[in-house]
């Protein structure tokens, strides 16, 4: 666990897993940053998180309402040999193109045009 950092890339380069357990999120930029380093993510399925993650590839969603069941789920993920392996960045970048600034602005314009 880290305090806020100015240069997050140094930390992300040395990160094996990224956890985000917020109960609410808009577009979680921190997950976009983590994925740009191929880091597997475990998060709650809330807010904009499902749009950011390729389920069962770049990230995994908590499935249960209890801490005990989610803890067991996370431990089982960690036991898989390939779980901590860095993800293919080209596959992730394909999914994340919808978050580039130009596409985001175009999406907002489409909403206003309706």
XYZ file of C-alpha atoms in Angstrom:
114
model
C 0.000 0.000 0.000
C 1.314 3.418 -0.924
C 0.570 7.012 -0.088
C -0.207 9.351 -3.009
C 2.778 9.503 -5.344
C 3.993 12.015 -7.935
C 5.690 9.426 -10.152
C 3.408 6.417 -10.178
C 5.192 4.677 -13.056
C 8.092 3.576 -10.828
C 5.649 1.866 -8.459
C 3.470 0.344 -11.198
C 6.521 -1.185 -12.914
C 7.115 -3.178 -9.732
C 3.504 -4.083 -8.962
C 2.215 -7.645 -9.327
C -1.502 -7.142 -8.577
C -3.722 -4.093 -8.306
C -6.690 -4.094 -5.930
C -9.514 -1.532 -6.042
C -12.272 -2.135 -3.533
C -14.213 1.113 -3.833
C -17.964 0.952 -3.374
C -18.395 3.619 -6.064
C -16.256 4.740 -8.993
C -16.772 6.900 -12.043
C -14.103 6.189 -14.623
C -11.257 4.904 -12.467
C -8.155 6.363 -14.120
C -5.991 4.408 -11.725
C -7.220 1.149 -13.333
C -6.429 2.485 -16.794
C -2.912 3.306 -15.579
C -2.453 -0.114 -13.949
C -3.601 -1.905 -17.083
C -1.158 0.093 -19.204
C 1.548 -1.833 -17.309
C -0.189 -5.193 -17.807
C -0.986 -5.548 -14.112
C -3.883 -7.909 -13.291
C -6.661 -6.196 -11.335
C -9.110 -7.371 -8.701
C -11.984 -4.962 -8.126
C -15.630 -4.580 -7.253
C -18.047 -4.483 -10.172
C -19.287 -0.922 -9.569
C -19.544 2.356 -11.477
C -17.309 2.555 -14.534
C -15.042 -0.310 -13.499
C -16.718 -2.970 -15.704
C -16.129 -0.757 -18.762
C -12.407 -0.567 -17.988
C -11.700 -4.235 -17.448
C -11.700 -7.225 -19.749
C -13.204 -9.667 -17.290
C -11.102 -12.762 -16.585
C -8.208 -11.287 -18.559
C -7.075 -7.842 -17.446
C -9.136 -8.017 -14.296
C -11.353 -10.044 -12.038
C -14.416 -8.936 -10.132
C -15.238 -9.799 -6.566
C -18.215 -12.141 -6.668
C -19.495 -12.301 -3.137
C -20.945 -10.061 -0.446
C -18.888 -11.499 2.389
C -15.270 -10.798 3.212
C -14.651 -14.499 3.880
C -15.950 -15.648 0.487
C -14.115 -12.878 -1.374
C -10.910 -13.706 0.515
C -11.187 -17.340 -0.568
C -11.899 -16.244 -4.149
C -8.788 -14.008 -4.177
C -6.616 -16.758 -2.662
C -7.789 -19.165 -5.361
C -6.894 -16.621 -8.064
C -3.448 -16.161 -6.551
C -2.840 -19.925 -6.630
C -3.196 -19.993 -10.424
C 0.265 -20.042 -11.990
C -0.545 -17.563 -14.752
C -2.503 -15.118 -12.604
C 0.402 -12.820 -11.666
C 1.898 -12.953 -15.164
C 1.780 -9.555 -16.892
C -0.963 -9.246 -19.479
C -0.553 -8.652 -23.224
C -0.549 -4.861 -23.587
C -1.784 -4.887 -27.195
C -4.928 -6.758 -26.195
C -5.535 -4.368 -23.297
C -4.847 -1.235 -25.363
C -7.482 -2.365 -27.860
C -10.071 -2.350 -25.078
C -8.873 0.977 -23.672
C -9.124 2.978 -26.925
C -12.627 4.032 -25.885
C -10.986 6.045 -23.083
C -8.660 8.140 -25.224
C -9.564 11.847 -25.053
C -10.767 12.153 -28.657
C -13.164 9.215 -28.337
C -14.407 10.442 -24.951
C -15.206 13.896 -26.383
C -16.997 12.332 -29.355
C -19.085 10.215 -26.994
C -20.120 13.297 -25.014
C -21.053 15.145 -28.210
C -23.246 12.200 -29.275
C -25.126 12.393 -25.950
C -25.805 16.112 -26.422
C -26.904 15.607 -30.035
C -29.628 13.194 -28.907
